[in-house]
Coordinates of C-alpha atoms and ligand atoms in Angstrom, one line a residue:
X990 CA 0.1 0.4 0.0
X991 CA 1.0 3.6 -0.7
X992 CA 1.8 6.0 1.6
X993 CA 0.0 8.7 -1.0
X994 CA -3.2 10.1 0.3
X995 CA -6.1 9.8 -2.1
X996 CA -7.3 12.7 -3.2
X997 CA -11.4 13.3 -3.5
X998 CA -12.8 12.7 -6.9
X999 CA -13.3 16.2 -7.9
X1000 CA -9.5 16.7 -6.9
X1001 CA -8.6 13.7 -9.0
X1002 CA -10.1 15.1 -11.9
X1003 CA -8.8 18.7 -11.2
X1004 CA -5.5 16.7 -11.2
X1005 CA -6.0 14.9 -14.5
X1006 CA -6.9 18.5 -16.0
X1007 CA -3.7 20.0 -14.4
X1008 CA -1.4 17.6 -15.7
X1009 CA -3.2 18.3 -19.6
X1010 CA -2.9 21.9 -19.1
X1011 CA 0.8 21.7 -18.2
X1012 CA 1.5 20.9 -21.8
X1013 CA -0.5 23.8 -23.4
X1014 CA 0.2 27.2 -23.6
X1015 CA -3.3 28.9 -22.3
X1016 CA -4.2 32.6 -21.6
X1017 CA -3.1 33.3 -18.0
X1018 CA -6.5 32.6 -16.2
X1019 CA -8.3 31.0 -18.7
X1020 CA -7.0 27.6 -17.4
X1021 CA -8.7 28.3 -14.0
X1022 CA -11.8 29.6 -15.8
X1023 CA -12.2 26.2 -17.6
X1024 CA -11.4 24.0 -14.6
X1025 CA -13.4 25.8 -11.8
X1026 CA -17.2 24.7 -11.4
X1027 CA -19.7 27.9 -12.1
X1028 CA -22.5 26.8 -9.3
X1029 CA -23.5 24.5 -7.5
X1030 CA -27.2 24.4 -6.1
X1031 CA -28.2 22.4 -3.0
X1032 CA -31.6 21.8 -2.4
X1033 CA -33.2 20.7 0.4
X1034 CA -37.0 20.0 0.6
X1035 CA -39.6 17.7 2.0
X1036 CA -42.3 15.1 0.9
X1037 CA -44.6 13.7 2.7
X1038 CA -44.5 9.9 2.4
X1039 CA -46.1 6.9 4.9
X1040 CA -47.8 9.8 7.0
X1041 CA -44.3 11.7 7.9
X1042 CA -42.7 14.3 5.9
X1043 CA -39.2 13.3 4.8
X1044 CA -36.5 15.4 3.8
X1045 CA -34.1 14.7 0.8
X1046 CA -30.7 16.6 -0.2
X1047 CA -30.4 17.2 -3.9
X1048 CA -27.8 19.0 -6.4
X1049 CA -27.5 20.4 -9.7
X1050 CA -23.9 21.7 -10.5
X1051 CA -23.1 23.6 -13.4
X1052 CA -19.6 23.3 -14.7
X1053 CA -19.1 25.6 -18.3
X1054 CA -21.6 27.5 -19.7
X1055 CA -19.4 28.0 -22.4
X1056 CA -22.5 26.4 -24.9
X1057 CA -25.6 26.3 -23.6
X1058 CA -27.7 24.3 -22.9
X1059 CA -25.7 22.5 -20.1
X1060 CA -26.2 18.9 -20.1
X1061 CA -25.4 15.9 -17.5
X1062 CA -27.3 13.1 -15.4
X1063 CA -29.1 13.1 -12.6
X1064 CA -27.8 10.3 -10.1
X1065 CA -29.8 8.5 -7.6
X1066 CA -27.5 7.5 -4.7
X1067 CA -26.8 7.7 -1.1
X1068 CA -23.0 8.6 -1.5
X1069 CA -23.9 11.7 -3.9
X1070 CA -22.6 15.1 -2.5
X1071 CA -21.0 18.2 -4.0
X1072 CA -17.5 17.3 -4.3
X1073 CA -18.8 14.1 -6.3
X1074 CA -21.7 15.9 -8.5
X1075 CA -19.0 19.0 -9.5
X1076 CA -16.5 16.0 -10.4
X1077 CA -18.9 14.7 -12.6
X1078 CA -20.1 17.9 -13.9
X1079 CA -16.6 18.9 -14.8
X1080 CA -16.4 15.6 -16.8
X1081 CA -19.3 16.2 -18.9
X1082 CA -17.7 19.7 -20.1
X1083 CA -14.8 17.8 -21.3
X1084 CA -16.9 14.9 -22.4
X1085 CA -19.4 17.0 -24.5
X1086 CA -16.4 19.1 -26.1
X1087 CA -14.5 15.7 -26.8
X1088 CA -17.8 14.4 -28.8
X1089 CA -18.6 17.8 -30.2
X1090 CA -22.2 17.4 -28.4
X1091 CA -22.8 21.3 -28.1
X1092 CA -23.3 21.4 -24.4
X1093 CA -21.6 22.6 -21.5
X1094 CA -21.2 20.6 -18.7
X1095 CA -23.8 20.0 -16.0
X1096 CA -24.5 17.0 -13.3
X1097 CA -27.3 16.3 -10.9
X1098 CA -27.9 13.9 -7.7
X1099 CA -30.7 13.2 -4.9
X1100 CA -29.2 11.2 -1.9
X1101 CA -31.2 8.3 -1.9
X1102 CA -31.3 4.6 -2.3
X1103 CA -33.8 4.0 -4.7
X1104 CA -34.4 0.5 -3.9
X1105 CA -35.8 1.3 -0.3
X1106 CA -39.0 3.3 -2.0
X1107 CA -42.1 2.5 -3.6
X1108 CA -42.6 3.5 -7.0
X1109 CA -45.4 5.7 -6.7
X1110 CA -43.0 7.1 -3.1
X1111 CA -40.2 7.4 -6.1
X1112 CA -42.5 9.4 -8.6
X1113 CA -43.9 12.1 -5.9
X1114 CA -39.8 12.6 -4.8
X1115 CA -38.4 12.8 -8.4
X1116 CA -41.6 15.5 -9.4
X1117 CA -40.6 17.6 -6.5
X1118 CA -37.2 17.5 -7.0
X1119 CA -37.7 18.6 -10.9
X1120 CA -40.1 21.2 -9.7
X1121 CA -37.2 23.2 -7.5
X1122 CA -34.6 23.0 -10.4
X1123 CA -37.2 23.7 -13.0
X1124 CA -38.1 26.6 -11.3
X1125 CA -34.4 28.0 -11.3
X1126 CA -34.3 27.1 -14.7
X1127 CA -32.0 24.1 -13.9
X1128 CA -33.9 22.0 -15.9
X1129 CA -35.0 23.7 -19.5
X1130 CA -34.8 22.7 -23.1
X1131 CA -32.1 25.8 -23.4
X1132 CA -30.6 26.0 -20.2
X1133 CA -30.5 22.7 -18.6
X1134 CA -30.8 19.5 -19.9
X1135 CA -30.6 16.5 -17.7
X1136 CA -30.5 12.4 -18.6
X1137 CA -30.1 9.4 -16.8
X1138 CA -27.5 8.3 -14.5
X1139 CA -26.6 5.7 -11.7
X1140 CA -30.3 4.6 -10.1
X1141 CA -32.1 6.9 -13.0
X1142 CA -33.8 5.1 -16.1
X1143 CA -36.3 6.5 -18.5
X1144 CA -39.3 6.0 -15.8
X1145 CA -37.5 8.9 -13.8
X1146 CA -37.0 11.2 -17.1
X1147 CA -40.5 10.7 -18.3
X1148 CA -41.4 11.9 -14.6
X1149 CA -39.0 15.0 -15.0
X1150 CA -40.4 15.9 -18.6
X1151 CA -44.0 15.6 -17.3
X1152 CA -43.5 17.7 -14.6
X1153 CA -41.6 20.3 -16.4
X1154 CA -44.4 20.4 -19.1
X1155 CA -46.9 20.9 -16.1
X1156 CA -45.3 23.7 -15.1
X1157 CA -44.4 25.2 -18.7
X1158 CA -48.0 24.5 -20.3
X1159 CA -47.2 26.4 -23.4
X1160 CA -43.8 25.7 -24.2
X1161 CA -43.4 23.8 -27.5
X1162 CA -40.2 22.3 -27.0
X1163 CA -40.8 21.0 -23.3
X1164 CA -39.9 17.4 -24.2
X1165 CA -36.4 18.6 -24.8
X1166 CA -36.1 19.7 -21.2
X1167 CA -34.6 16.1 -20.4
X1168 CA -33.1 13.0 -22.4
X1169 CA -33.5 9.4 -22.1
X1170 CA -36.9 9.4 -21.9
X1171 CA -39.1 6.5 -22.9
X1172 CA -39.9 6.4 -26.9
X1173 CA -43.7 7.0 -25.8
X1174 CA -43.0 9.9 -24.1
X1175 CA -40.5 11.6 -26.7
X1176 CA -37.3 9.3 -26.3
X1177 CA -35.4 8.0 -29.1
X1178 CA -34.5 4.6 -30.2
X1179 CA -31.2 3.0 -28.8
X1180 CA -30.6 5.7 -26.2
X1181 CA -31.3 3.0 -23.3
X1182 CA -28.5 0.8 -24.6
X1183 CA -26.4 4.1 -26.0
X1184 CA -23.5 4.2 -23.0
X1185 CA -23.2 0.3 -23.2
X1186 CA -22.9 0.9 -27.2
X1187 CA -20.8 3.4 -26.8
X1188 CA -18.2 1.4 -24.8
X1189 CA -18.5 -1.5 -27.7
X1190 CA -17.7 1.0 -30.8
X1191 CA -15.0 2.4 -28.8
X1192 CA -13.2 -1.0 -28.1
X1193 CA -13.8 -2.0 -31.7
X1194 CA -12.2 1.4 -32.7
X1195 CA -9.1 0.5 -30.7
X1196 CA -8.9 -2.9 -32.1
X1197 CA -8.5 -1.5 -35.5
X1198 CA -5.1 0.1 -34.6
X1199 CA -1.9 -2.3 -34.4
X1200 CA -0.1 0.4 -32.7
X1201 CA -2.4 0.9 -30.0
X1202 CA -3.0 -2.7 -29.3
X1203 CA 0.8 -3.3 -29.1
X1204 CA 1.0 -0.5 -26.6
X1205 CA -1.2 -2.7 -24.2
X1206 CA 0.6 -5.7 -25.3
X1207 CA -2.8 -7.2 -26.9
X1208 CA -3.3 -8.5 -30.3
X1209 CA -6.0 -9.6 -32.7
X1210 CA -9.5 -9.0 -32.8
X1211 CA -12.0 -8.8 -29.9
X1212 CA -13.2 -12.4 -30.4
X1213 CA -12.1 -14.7 -27.7
X1214 CA -10.7 -11.5 -25.2
X1215 CA -11.5 -12.0 -21.8
X1216 CA -13.4 -9.4 -20.4
X1217 CA -14.4 -8.9 -16.6
X1218 CA -17.1 -6.4 -15.9
X1219 CA -17.8 -4.1 -12.8
X1220 CA -21.4 -2.9 -12.1
X1221 CA -24.3 -5.2 -14.2
X1222 CA -26.9 -1.9 -14.4
X1223 CA -27.3 0.0 -17.8
X1224 CA -24.1 0.8 -19.0
X1225 CA -22.3 -2.5 -17.8
X1226 CA -25.0 -5.0 -18.8
X1227 CA -25.6 -3.1 -22.1
X1228 CA -21.6 -3.1 -22.9
X1229 CA -20.9 -7.0 -21.7
X1230 CA -24.1 -8.3 -23.8
X1231 CA -23.0 -6.6 -27.0
X1232 CA -19.5 -7.7 -26.6
X1233 CA -20.1 -11.1 -26.2
X1234 CA -23.3 -11.7 -28.2
X1235 CA -21.6 -9.8 -30.9
X1236 CA -17.9 -9.6 -31.0
X1237 CA -17.2 -12.9 -29.4
X1238 CA -15.6 -11.6 -26.5
X1239 CA -15.7 -14.2 -23.4
X1240 CA -17.1 -12.5 -20.1
X1241 CA -15.2 -14.3 -17.7
X1242 CA -15.9 -11.9 -14.5
X1243 CA -19.0 -9.9 -13.3
X1244 CA -18.5 -7.9 -10.3
X1245 CA -21.8 -6.5 -8.5
X1246 CA -22.8 -5.0 -5.2
X1247 CA -22.9 -8.5 -3.2
X1248 CA -20.0 -10.1 -4.6
X1249 CA -18.6 -11.6 -7.7
X1250 CA -18.7 -14.2 -10.5
X1251 CA -15.8 -15.8 -12.2
X1252 CA -15.6 -18.5 -15.0
X1253 CA -13.1 -19.1 -17.2
X1254 CA -15.2 -20.2 -19.8
X1255 CA -17.1 -17.0 -20.4
X1256 CA -20.4 -16.0 -18.2
X1257 CA -24.1 -15.7 -20.0
X1258 CA -24.7 -12.3 -19.5
X1259 CA -28.5 -12.4 -20.1
X1260 CA -28.8 -15.4 -17.9
X1261 CA -26.5 -13.2 -14.6
X1262 CA -28.7 -10.1 -15.4
X1263 CA -32.0 -12.3 -15.5
X1264 CA -30.6 -13.8 -12.0
X1265 CA -29.8 -10.6 -10.4
X1266 CA -33.4 -9.4 -11.0
X1267 CA -34.7 -12.5 -9.5
X1268 CA -32.5 -12.7 -6.4
X1269 CA -31.3 -9.3 -6.0
X1270 CA -27.6 -10.0 -6.3
X1271 CA -25.2 -12.8 -8.1
X1272 CA -24.9 -14.9 -5.1
X1273 CA -25.9 -18.4 -5.6
X1274 CA -25.7 -18.4 -9.4
X1275 CA -24.7 -21.7 -10.7
X1276 CA -22.9 -21.9 -13.6
X1277 CA -19.7 -20.1 -12.0
X1278 CA -17.6 -19.5 -8.8
X1279 CA -18.9 -17.0 -6.8
X1280 CA -16.2 -14.7 -4.5
X1281 CA -17.8 -12.9 -1.8
X1282 CA -15.2 -9.7 -2.0
X1283 CA -16.3 -8.9 -5.5
X1284 CA -13.6 -6.4 -5.9
X1285 CA -10.8 -8.9 -5.8
X1286 CA -11.9 -9.7 -9.3
X1287 CA -10.5 -6.2 -10.7
X1288 CA -7.0 -7.7 -9.9
X1289 CA -7.7 -10.9 -11.9
X1290 CA -6.0 -11.7 -15.1
X1291 CA -8.1 -10.8 -18.0
X1292 CA -7.6 -8.7 -21.3
X1293 CA -10.0 -6.1 -21.1
X1294 CA -11.3 -4.7 -17.6
X1295 CA -14.5 -2.8 -17.7
X1296 CA -15.5 -1.0 -14.3
X1297 CA -19.1 0.0 -15.1
X1298 CA -20.4 1.0 -11.6
X1299 CA -18.6 3.6 -9.3
X1300 CA -16.3 5.8 -9.1
X1301 CA -12.7 5.4 -7.2
X1302 CA -12.8 1.8 -7.3
X1303 CA -9.5 1.6 -8.7
X1304 CA -7.0 3.6 -6.7
X1305 CA -3.9 3.3 -4.2
X1306 CA -4.9 0.4 -2.6
X1307 CA -5.4 -1.9 -5.4
X1308 CA -3.8 -0.3 -8.5
X1309 CA -0.6 -2.3 -8.1
X1310 CA -2.2 -5.5 -8.1
X1311 CA -4.5 -4.8 -11.3
X1312 CA -3.4 -7.0 -14.4
X1313 CA -5.7 -6.2 -16.9
X1314 CA -3.3 -4.7 -20.0
X1315 CA -6.4 -2.5 -20.9
X1316 CA -8.8 -0.8 -18.8
X1317 CA -11.9 1.0 -20.5
X1318 CA -13.7 3.5 -18.1
X1319 CA -17.4 3.1 -18.4
X1320 CA -17.9 4.3 -15.4
X1321 CA -16.9 8.0 -14.7
X1322 CA -13.8 8.5 -12.6
X1323 CA -13.3 4.7 -11.5
X1324 CA -9.7 5.2 -11.6
X1325 CA -8.4 7.9 -9.4
X1326 CA -5.3 10.1 -10.0
X1327 CA -3.0 8.1 -7.8
X1328 CA -4.1 4.9 -9.3
X1329 CA -3.7 6.6 -13.1
X1330 CA -0.1 7.0 -12.2
X1331 CA 0.8 3.7 -10.9
X1332 CA -1.0 1.8 -14.0
X1333 CA 0.7 3.9 -16.6
X1334 CA 3.8 3.2 -15.4
X1335 CA 2.7 -0.3 -15.6
X1336 CA 2.4 0.2 -19.2
X1337 CA -1.6 -0.5 -18.6
X1338 CA -3.7 1.5 -21.5
X1339 CA -6.4 3.2 -19.7
X1340 CA -9.3 4.3 -22.4
X1341 CA -10.6 7.1 -20.4
X1342 CA -13.9 7.7 -19.3
X1343 CA -14.8 11.1 -20.7
X1344 CA -14.8 9.1 -24.4
X1345 CA -15.7 5.4 -23.3
X1346 CA -19.1 6.6 -21.7
X1347 CA -19.9 9.1 -23.9
X1348 CA -22.5 7.2 -25.6
X1349 CA -24.9 8.3 -23.6
X1350 CA -24.5 12.2 -24.4
X1351 CA -24.3 11.4 -28.0
X1352 CA -27.5 9.5 -28.3
X1353 CA -29.1 12.2 -25.6
X1354 CA -27.9 14.8 -28.2
X1355 CA -29.8 13.3 -30.7
X1356 CA -32.8 12.9 -28.8
X1357 CA -32.8 16.7 -28.0
X1358 CA -32.3 17.3 -31.4
X1359 CA -35.4 15.1 -32.5
X1360 CA -37.4 16.8 -29.6
X1361 CA -36.7 20.3 -31.0
X1362 CA -37.2 19.3 -34.8
X1363 CA -40.4 17.3 -33.6
X1364 CA -40.0 14.5 -36.2
X1365 CA -38.7 11.2 -35.9
X1366 CA -35.2 10.6 -37.9
X1367 CA -35.5 8.9 -40.9
X1368 CA -39.6 9.4 -41.6
X1369 CA -39.0 11.9 -44.7
X1370 CA -36.3 10.1 -46.5
X1371 CA -36.6 5.8 -45.4
X1372 CA -39.4 5.0 -47.9
X1373 CA -37.8 6.8 -50.8
X1374 CA -34.2 5.3 -50.1
X1375 CA -36.0 2.3 -50.7
X1376 CA -37.9 3.0 -53.6
X1377 CA -34.3 3.8 -55.0
X1378 CA -32.7 0.5 -54.0
X1379 CA -35.8 -1.1 -55.4
X1380 CA -34.8 0.1 -59.0
X1381 CA -31.1 -1.3 -58.6
X1382 CA -33.1 -4.7 -57.3
X1383 CA -35.1 -4.7 -60.2
X1384 CA -32.0 -4.2 -62.5
X1385 CA -30.0 -7.2 -60.8
X1386 CA -32.9 -9.1 -61.0
X1387 CA -33.2 -8.7 -64.7
X1388 CA -29.3 -9.5 -65.2
X1389 CA -30.0 -12.6 -62.9
X1390 CA -32.7 -13.7 -65.6
X1391 CA -30.5 -13.3 -68.4
X1392 CA -27.4 -14.8 -67.0
X1393 CA -28.9 -18.3 -66.0
X1394 CA -26.8 -20.3 -63.8
X1395 CA -23.5 -18.2 -64.2
X1396 CA -24.7 -15.4 -61.5
X1397 CA -27.2 -14.8 -58.9
X1398 CA -28.0 -12.6 -56.4
X1399 CA -26.2 -13.6 -53.0
X1400 CA -28.6 -14.8 -50.3
X1401 CA -30.3 -12.1 -48.0
X1402 CA -28.9 -9.6 -50.5
X1403 CA -32.2 -8.2 -51.6
X1404 CA -33.6 -8.2 -48.4
X1405 CA -30.7 -6.2 -46.9
X1406 CA -30.0 -3.8 -49.6
X1407 CA -33.9 -3.0 -49.4
X1408 CA -34.5 -2.1 -46.0
X1409 CA -34.1 1.9 -45.8
X1410 CA -32.5 3.1 -42.3
X1411 CA -35.3 3.8 -39.9
X1412 CA -34.3 5.9 -36.3
X1413 CA -32.4 2.8 -35.0
X1414 CA -30.2 2.6 -37.7
X1415 CA -29.6 6.1 -38.3
X1416 CA -28.8 6.8 -34.4
X1417 CA -26.6 3.4 -34.1
X1418 CA -24.6 4.9 -37.4
X1419 CA -24.3 8.5 -35.7
X1420 CA -23.0 6.8 -32.5
X1421 CA -20.5 4.8 -34.3
X1422 CA -18.8 7.8 -36.6
X1423 CA -18.8 10.0 -33.1
X1424 CA -17.2 7.3 -31.2
X1425 CA -14.9 6.6 -34.0
X1426 CA -13.9 9.9 -35.1
X1427 CA -13.4 11.5 -31.0
X1428 CA -10.9 8.0 -30.7
X1429 CA -9.2 9.2 -33.8
X1430 CA -8.7 12.9 -32.6
X1431 CA -7.3 11.4 -29.1
X1432 CA -4.7 8.8 -30.9
X1433 CA -3.8 11.1 -33.0
X1434 CA -2.5 13.6 -30.0
X1435 CA -1.4 10.3 -28.1
X1436 CA 1.2 9.4 -31.3
X1437 CA 2.2 12.7 -32.6
X1438 CA 3.6 14.2 -29.5
X1439 CA 6.3 12.9 -27.3
X1440 CA 5.2 14.6 -24.2
X1441 CA 1.6 12.9 -24.2
X1442 CA 2.1 9.2 -23.4
X1443 CA -1.5 8.4 -22.6
X1444 CA -4.9 8.9 -23.8
X1445 CA -6.1 10.5 -20.7
X1446 CA -4.0 13.2 -21.2
X1447 CA -4.8 13.0 -25.4
X1448 CA -8.6 13.5 -24.7
X1449 CA -8.0 16.3 -22.0
X1450 CA -5.9 18.2 -24.4
X1451 CA -8.5 17.4 -27.6
X1452 CA -11.4 18.5 -25.6
X1453 CA -9.6 21.8 -23.2
X1454 CA -8.7 23.3 -26.6
X1455 CA -12.1 23.1 -28.0
X1456 CA -13.3 24.4 -24.8
X1457 CA -10.5 27.3 -24.8
X1458 CA -11.7 28.0 -28.5
X1459 CA -15.2 28.5 -27.5
X1460 CA -14.2 31.2 -24.9
X1461 CA -12.1 32.8 -27.0
X1462 CA -14.7 33.5 -29.9
X1463 CA -16.8 34.9 -27.1
X1464 CA -14.3 37.2 -26.4
X1465 CA -12.9 36.0 -23.1
Ligands
NAD1962 P1 -27.1 1.7 -12.6 O1 -27.6 2.4 -11.6 O2 -28.1 1.4 -14.0 O3 -25.7 0.7 -12.3 C1 -25.1 0.5 -11.8 C2 -24.8 -0.7 -11.3 O4 -23.7 -0.9 -10.7 C3 -26.0 -1.6 -10.9 O5 -26.0 -2.9 -11.3 C4 -25.2 -1.5 -9.4 O6 -25.9 -3.0 -8.5 C5 -24.0 -1.8 -9.4 N1 -22.9 -1.5 -8.3 C6 -23.3 -0.6 -7.4 N2 -22.2 -0.6 -6.7 C7 -21.3 -1.2 -6.7 C8 -20.1 -2.0 -6.3 N3 -19.9 -1.4 -4.9 N4 -19.5 -2.8 -6.9 C9 -20.2 -3.9 -8.1 N5 -21.3 -3.2 -8.4 C10 -22.0 -2.3 -7.8 O7 -26.1 2.8 -13.2 P2 -25.6 3.1 -14.8 O8 -26.4 4.2 -15.2 O9 -24.8 1.8 -15.6 O10 -24.1 3.9 -14.3 C11 -22.8 3.2 -14.0 C12 -21.6 4.1 -14.3 O11 -21.8 4.7 -15.5 C13 -21.8 5.5 -13.6 O12 -20.3 5.7 -13.4 C14 -22.3 6.4 -14.4 O13 -22.0 7.8 -13.9 C15 -22.0 6.2 -15.7 N6 -22.4 6.7 -17.2 C16 -23.9 6.1 -16.8 C17 -24.5 6.7 -18.4 C18 -26.0 6.2 -18.4 O14 -26.2 6.5 -19.4 N7 -26.7 5.6 -17.8 C19 -23.7 7.5 -19.1 C20 -22.3 8.0 -19.1 C21 -22.0 7.6 -17.9

């Protein structure tokens, strides 16, 4: 164990920021302007439940308004505090800049264990929290647009959207006040799985570059790679599911609140998820070895480690023992600044949070645009695209008839080619493009500068440069 002390989450983000800006040439004062959090609102409100008044504490932090609206999730967890919300808001600024989502950074949180409340109680609490934020424009389509995070999902976003609409009855853009809503309440196809899908696309892009794989001592494809995932919630479940079902990776470890599961032959992600839903945890799951202290699995041998639960889980106390050559930060801040130093020295490659989990905000951006344009993506062009494809198919069909046995269309070609892109296909295409382009911008810096030896510093350099340029354009 190191004698160094662990900084707080926000200090950790600041340390990483400082390391990057020391390599930049920013005008005096601008560096601090970008780093600091503009404002954090704390609210305490009461809700009458079970015959008594209960007081809840919530936060909404705005890190940077260089672009508006500002954007960032709302988290429900007992550990929520001002430091955490500010760290997460700062990460949102850098994340949005990196993936070119036109937002400033924000984040919110409520100190609550949602599992302790009935659905109707959670609705009352969420609506009251939303009321407190909306009346201060901390929920607003052009000012501040929340989204789901740990402990919240489509259901909470639908309540928030409805609460805002009740308070702003004539706002034609009311639905754009929050993203991550269910499809029937103004959501977009592919948002629920977007962050996990983004983790998959990020890994696919990383594995396209021999040089990058070599930096982690890896070769080949994602197929057969051993993956350990911490947190089988929204992000971890989708990432693990897509990697195992579509890329052939082997999920050899899953870590949850009550312990971890390990199986060198690969775990069935869907079966583990169903087990958790039914039994409340992973303990007792039949086709794996159960480890009571799940965090020990973070130190197991594997090719890719995906922390997808909480911040600070890889820290000074365990970083030295982490064996994974590649870590992709699906969660926000899972590796502390101190652990990051240790892992870098060991040669571990870390795909940083601000890039790795940006799939959520990317598809949230698409949802916000959909809400403002009041039309589903693909609605205008899909059938027209199909009609043009039909012309090509008809010509090929004619050729097929003339050529007899010497040539024929491949099986399934007709069906696949004819299908015009609907909203889901367009969302996936936009997300894939975003993840590829953002990765390329980071790796360009990583490989072209001698003083940049890791992807996190590269990510900060790219995003801080963009934020600085927008301040500059505003005359600051
Ligand atoms: P979630 O609430 O859906 O899932 C979190 C999972 O982690 C749950 O299954 C929970 O049981 C598990 N967990 C909690 N404590 C744990 C512990 N000590 N050890 C192991 N597992 C534990 O949350 P989520 O939306 O999947 O978010 C996870 C992380 O991803 C967070 O850091 C969040 O900020 C980040 N993130 C989420 C989104 C999104 O779109 N939901 C977007 C970007 C980043």
